XYZ file of C-alpha atoms in Angstrom:
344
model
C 9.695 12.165 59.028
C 5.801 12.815 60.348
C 6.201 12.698 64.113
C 3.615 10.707 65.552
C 2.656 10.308 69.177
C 0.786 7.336 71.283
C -3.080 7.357 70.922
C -5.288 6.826 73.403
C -6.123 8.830 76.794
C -3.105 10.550 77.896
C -2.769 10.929 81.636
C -3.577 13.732 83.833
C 0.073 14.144 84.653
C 0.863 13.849 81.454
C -1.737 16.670 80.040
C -0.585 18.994 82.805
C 2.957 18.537 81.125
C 2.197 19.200 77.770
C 0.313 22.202 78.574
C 4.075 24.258 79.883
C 3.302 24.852 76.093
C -0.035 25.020 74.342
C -1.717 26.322 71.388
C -5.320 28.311 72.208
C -8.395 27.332 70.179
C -8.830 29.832 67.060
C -11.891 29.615 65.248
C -11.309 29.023 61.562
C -7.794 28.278 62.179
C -6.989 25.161 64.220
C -8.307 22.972 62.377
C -7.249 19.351 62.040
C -4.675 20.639 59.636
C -3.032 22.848 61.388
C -2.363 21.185 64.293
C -1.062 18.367 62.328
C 1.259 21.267 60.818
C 1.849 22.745 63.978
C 2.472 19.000 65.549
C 5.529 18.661 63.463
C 7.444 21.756 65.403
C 6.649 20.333 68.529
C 5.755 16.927 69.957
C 5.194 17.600 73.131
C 3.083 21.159 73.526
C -0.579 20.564 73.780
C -3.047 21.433 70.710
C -6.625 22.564 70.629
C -9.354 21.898 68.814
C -11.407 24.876 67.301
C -14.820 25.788 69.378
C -17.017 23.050 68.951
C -20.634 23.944 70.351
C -22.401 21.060 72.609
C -25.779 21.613 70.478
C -23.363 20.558 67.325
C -22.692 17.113 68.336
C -25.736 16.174 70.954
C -28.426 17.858 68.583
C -26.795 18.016 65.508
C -25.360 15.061 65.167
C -21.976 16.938 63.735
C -19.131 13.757 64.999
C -17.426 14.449 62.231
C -16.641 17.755 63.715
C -14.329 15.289 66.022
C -12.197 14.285 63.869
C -8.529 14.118 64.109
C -5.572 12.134 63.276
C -3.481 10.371 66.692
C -0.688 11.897 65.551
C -1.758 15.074 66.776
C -1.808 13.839 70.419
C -1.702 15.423 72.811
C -5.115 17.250 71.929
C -7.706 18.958 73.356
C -11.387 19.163 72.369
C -12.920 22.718 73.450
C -16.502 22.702 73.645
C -19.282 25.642 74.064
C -22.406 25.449 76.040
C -24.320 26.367 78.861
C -26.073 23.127 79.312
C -25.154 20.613 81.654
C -26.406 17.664 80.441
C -25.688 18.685 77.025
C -22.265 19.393 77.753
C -21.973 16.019 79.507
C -23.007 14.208 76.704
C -21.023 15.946 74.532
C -17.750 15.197 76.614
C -18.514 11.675 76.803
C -18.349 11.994 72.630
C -15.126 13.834 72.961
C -13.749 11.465 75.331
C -15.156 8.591 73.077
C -13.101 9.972 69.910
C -9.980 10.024 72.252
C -8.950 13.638 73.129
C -6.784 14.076 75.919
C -8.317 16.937 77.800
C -12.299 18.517 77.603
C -12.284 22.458 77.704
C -15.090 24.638 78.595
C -14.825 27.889 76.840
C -15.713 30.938 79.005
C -14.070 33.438 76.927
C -15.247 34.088 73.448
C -16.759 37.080 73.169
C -18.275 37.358 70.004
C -22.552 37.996 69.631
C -23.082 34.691 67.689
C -21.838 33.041 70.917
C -23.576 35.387 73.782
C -26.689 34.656 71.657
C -26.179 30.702 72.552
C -25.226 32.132 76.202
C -22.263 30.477 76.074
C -18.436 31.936 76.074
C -17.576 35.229 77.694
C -20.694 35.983 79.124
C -20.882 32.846 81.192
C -18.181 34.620 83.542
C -21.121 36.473 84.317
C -22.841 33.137 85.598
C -20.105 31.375 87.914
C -22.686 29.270 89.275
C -23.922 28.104 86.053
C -20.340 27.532 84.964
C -19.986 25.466 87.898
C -22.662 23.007 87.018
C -21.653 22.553 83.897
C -18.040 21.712 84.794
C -19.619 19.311 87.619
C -21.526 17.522 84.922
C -18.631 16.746 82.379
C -16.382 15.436 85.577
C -18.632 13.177 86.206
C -19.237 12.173 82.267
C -15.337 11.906 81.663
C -12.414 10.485 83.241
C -9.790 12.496 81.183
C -8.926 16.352 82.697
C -12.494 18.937 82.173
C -10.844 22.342 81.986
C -11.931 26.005 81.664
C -10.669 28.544 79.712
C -11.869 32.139 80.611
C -11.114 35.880 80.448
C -10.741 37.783 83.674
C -14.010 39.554 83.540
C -16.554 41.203 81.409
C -17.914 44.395 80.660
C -18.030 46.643 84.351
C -17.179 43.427 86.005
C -14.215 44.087 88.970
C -11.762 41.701 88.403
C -9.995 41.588 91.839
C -13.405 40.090 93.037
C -15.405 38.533 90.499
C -11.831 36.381 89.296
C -11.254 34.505 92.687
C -15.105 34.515 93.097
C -15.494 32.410 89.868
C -12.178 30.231 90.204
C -13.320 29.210 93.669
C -16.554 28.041 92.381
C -15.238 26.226 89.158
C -12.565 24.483 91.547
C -14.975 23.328 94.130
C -16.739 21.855 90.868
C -13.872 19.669 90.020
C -11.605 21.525 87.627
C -8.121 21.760 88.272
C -6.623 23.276 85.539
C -7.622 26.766 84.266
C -6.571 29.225 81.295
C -6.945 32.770 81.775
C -6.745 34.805 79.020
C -5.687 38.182 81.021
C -8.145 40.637 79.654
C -11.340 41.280 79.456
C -14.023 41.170 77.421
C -16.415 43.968 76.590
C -19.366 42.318 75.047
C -21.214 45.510 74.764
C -19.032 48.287 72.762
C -16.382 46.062 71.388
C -16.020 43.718 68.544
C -14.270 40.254 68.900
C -11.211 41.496 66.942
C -11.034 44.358 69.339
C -11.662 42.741 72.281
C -8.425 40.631 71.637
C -6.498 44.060 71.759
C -8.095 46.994 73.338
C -8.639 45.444 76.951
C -5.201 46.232 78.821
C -3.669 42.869 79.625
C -3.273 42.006 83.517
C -1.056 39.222 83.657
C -0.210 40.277 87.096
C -3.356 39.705 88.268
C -3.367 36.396 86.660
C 0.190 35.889 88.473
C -1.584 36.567 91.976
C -4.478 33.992 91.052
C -1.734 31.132 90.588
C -0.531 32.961 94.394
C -3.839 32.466 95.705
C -4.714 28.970 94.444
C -1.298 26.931 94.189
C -3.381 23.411 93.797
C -4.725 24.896 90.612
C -2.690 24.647 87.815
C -2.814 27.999 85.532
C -2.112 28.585 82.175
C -1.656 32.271 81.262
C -2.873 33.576 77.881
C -2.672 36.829 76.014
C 0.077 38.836 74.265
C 2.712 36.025 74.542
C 5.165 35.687 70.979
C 8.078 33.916 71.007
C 9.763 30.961 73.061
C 11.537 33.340 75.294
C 8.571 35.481 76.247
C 7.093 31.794 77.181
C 10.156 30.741 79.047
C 9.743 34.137 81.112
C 6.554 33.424 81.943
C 7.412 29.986 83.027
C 10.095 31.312 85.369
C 8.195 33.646 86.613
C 5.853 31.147 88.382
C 3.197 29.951 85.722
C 2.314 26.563 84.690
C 1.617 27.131 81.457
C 1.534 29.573 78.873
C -1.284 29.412 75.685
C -0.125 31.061 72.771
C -2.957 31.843 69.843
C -2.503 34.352 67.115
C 1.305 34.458 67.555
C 1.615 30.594 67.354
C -0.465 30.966 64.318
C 1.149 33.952 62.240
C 4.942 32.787 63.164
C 4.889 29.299 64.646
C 8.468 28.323 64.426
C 9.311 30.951 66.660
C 6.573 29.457 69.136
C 6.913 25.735 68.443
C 10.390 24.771 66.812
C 12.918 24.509 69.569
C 10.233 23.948 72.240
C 10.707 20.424 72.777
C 14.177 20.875 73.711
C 13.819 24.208 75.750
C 10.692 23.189 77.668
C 10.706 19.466 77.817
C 14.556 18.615 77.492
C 13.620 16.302 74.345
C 14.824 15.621 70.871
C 13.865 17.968 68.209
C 12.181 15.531 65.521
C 12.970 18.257 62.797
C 15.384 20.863 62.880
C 14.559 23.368 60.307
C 11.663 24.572 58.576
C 12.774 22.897 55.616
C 12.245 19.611 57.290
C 8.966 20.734 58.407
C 7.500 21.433 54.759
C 8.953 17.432 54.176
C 6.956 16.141 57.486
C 3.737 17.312 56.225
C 4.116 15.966 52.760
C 2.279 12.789 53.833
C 0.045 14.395 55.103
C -1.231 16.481 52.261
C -0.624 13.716 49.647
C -3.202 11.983 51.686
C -5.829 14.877 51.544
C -5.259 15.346 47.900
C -5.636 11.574 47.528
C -9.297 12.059 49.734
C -10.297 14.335 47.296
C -9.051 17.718 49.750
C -7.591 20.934 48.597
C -3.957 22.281 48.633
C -5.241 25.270 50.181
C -7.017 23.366 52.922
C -3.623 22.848 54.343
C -0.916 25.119 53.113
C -3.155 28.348 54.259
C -2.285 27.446 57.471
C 1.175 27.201 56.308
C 1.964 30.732 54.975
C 3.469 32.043 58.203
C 6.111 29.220 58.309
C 8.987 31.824 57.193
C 7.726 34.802 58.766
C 10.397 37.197 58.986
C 13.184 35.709 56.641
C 14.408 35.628 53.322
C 11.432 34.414 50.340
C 8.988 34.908 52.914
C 6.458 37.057 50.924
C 7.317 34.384 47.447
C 6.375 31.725 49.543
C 3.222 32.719 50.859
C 2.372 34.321 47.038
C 2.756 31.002 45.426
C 1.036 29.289 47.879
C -1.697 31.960 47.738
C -1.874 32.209 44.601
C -1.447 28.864 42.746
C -2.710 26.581 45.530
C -6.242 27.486 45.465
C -7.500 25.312 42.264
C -8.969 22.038 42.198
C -5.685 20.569 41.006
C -3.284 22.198 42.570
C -0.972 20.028 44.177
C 2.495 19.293 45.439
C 4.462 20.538 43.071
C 2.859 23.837 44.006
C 4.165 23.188 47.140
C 7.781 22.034 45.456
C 7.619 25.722 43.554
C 6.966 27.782 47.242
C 9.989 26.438 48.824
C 11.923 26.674 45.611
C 11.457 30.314 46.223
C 12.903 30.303 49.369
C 17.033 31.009 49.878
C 18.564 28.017 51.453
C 19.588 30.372 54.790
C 15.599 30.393 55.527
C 14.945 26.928 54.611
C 17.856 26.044 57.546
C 16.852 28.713 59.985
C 16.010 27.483 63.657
């Protein structure tokens, strides 16, 4: 069965809860199909959209960059830029489409987006970051949030952290994600700049300390439920998971609901995941989609058991033709031992 959640604005409250558990924005990855695929694990842990730039939408003219199904709810719609107004406009769009919860990325560190002055480097310009968060609280009513590394480059994190949290919080934000490293945007590429900086998620521990009223998500070298529940306990309010949610999500997502939230699981294998999504990719086929639109994101569903490498060949291999279709999907699980198909 697809799970499906209410449309429409989700409260503040409501956002806050969802986000004990979210997914991070991943450029190429989370698409709309994969958190649709990611949605049936959990209902309850808050997805985000890939980067979406404000220029996109306001000068572009890119909506369709927005769209999602309300199943997915609760979702998030991140957005980079480093203009107010722009940004404001671009939130009211967001908000329009119904996403749950505006993010400001102030993390990506990758040249395309210093170029555009937007992402990582912006921890450089507090001030600036400020204004732009101003702007989209006063464009939206749902939550504006920021998600941000702990410095750049020769930056000093002990100062130039509480320096820029005070000044996004006196803005309006109350809800931040830290990703606890930084970013060296001269020296490093993106991929290494998700690896080489040490991780500090002490310092991001004494931040939450510091500012109680603000809640904090912690991000960066998190895999598994019980490294999340840790965290949790530990005196966070949230934990984002990216690469790890994306590479093994069933040992992220499926069992979250009922560890995090003390809900019903609405599937309770990964066997009945493959079944929840058939509706949805009989419906892409039917739009004139790909197989491989969807099921790429679905290679890493038995990560670590039994038929795990046949199912991601078949998949790999068959599903990228025009007419693939389900029963390439039928021959993937096929390949699978029934003790992985059950696994929890």
């Amino acid at each position: 069965m697809t799970i499906s959640a209410e449309p429409g604005k989700q409260g503040v409250s409501v956002v806050r809860r969802a986000a004990r558990l979210s997914v991070a924005p991943m450029m190429d990855w989370t698409d709309r199909h994969c958190r649709m695929f990611h949605r049936q694990m959990s209902r309850h842990a808050l997805l985000y959209t890939e980067m979406v730039t404000s220029a996109a939408l306001v000068r572009g003219g890119a909506r369709q960059l927005l769209r999602f199904d309300p199943a997915e709810h609760p979702v998030a719609l991140q957005l980079g830029g480093s203009e107010p107004a722009e940004l404001a406009q671009a939130a009211r769009m967001g908000e329009a489409e119904g996403y749950d919860e505006i993010n400001l990325n102030v993390g990506c560190p990758s040249d395309r987006v210093q170029a555009g002055t937007f992402g990582a480097v912006l921890m450089t310009q507090p001030a600036l970051v400020a204004e732009c968060v101003a702007a989209m609280q006063a464009a939206v009513r749902v939550p504006v949030t920021v998600k941000c590394r702990i410095g750049v480059d020769e930056q000093d994190p002990e100062e130039t952290l509480p320096d820029f949290l005070d000044k996004v919080r006196a803005a309006g934000t109350r809800r931040v994600i830290i990703h606890a490293r930084k970013a060296w945007l001269q020296g490093l590429s993106p991929k290494e700049n998700r690896d080489i900086p040490p991780l500090d998620h002490d310092l991001v521990r004494r931040m939450k300390a510091r500012y109680p009223d603000l809640h904090v998500s912690l991000n960066g070298g998190i895999a598994g439920l019980d490294a999340v529940e840790a965290k949790l306990h530990h005196g966070f309010d949230g934990v984002m998971v990216g690469r790890a949610a994306y590479h093994d999500p069933a040992a992220v997502l499926l069992g979250a609901d009922a560890r995090l939230w003390g809900a019903a699981q609405s599937v309770r294998d990964r066997a009945e995941i493959v079944e929840a999504m058939r509706p949805h990719i009989a419906h892409h086929l039917e739009s004139g989609g790909k197989l491989a639109q969807v099921t790429r994101h679905m290679l890493g569903l038995f990560a670590g058991q039994p038929g795990a490498r046949a199912w991601r060949r078949i998949l790999s291999e068959r599903g990228q033709g025009s007419a693939a279709g389900l029963d390439v999907l039928d021959e993937a699980l096929a390949a699978v031992p029934r003790p992985a198909l059950e696994a929890v």
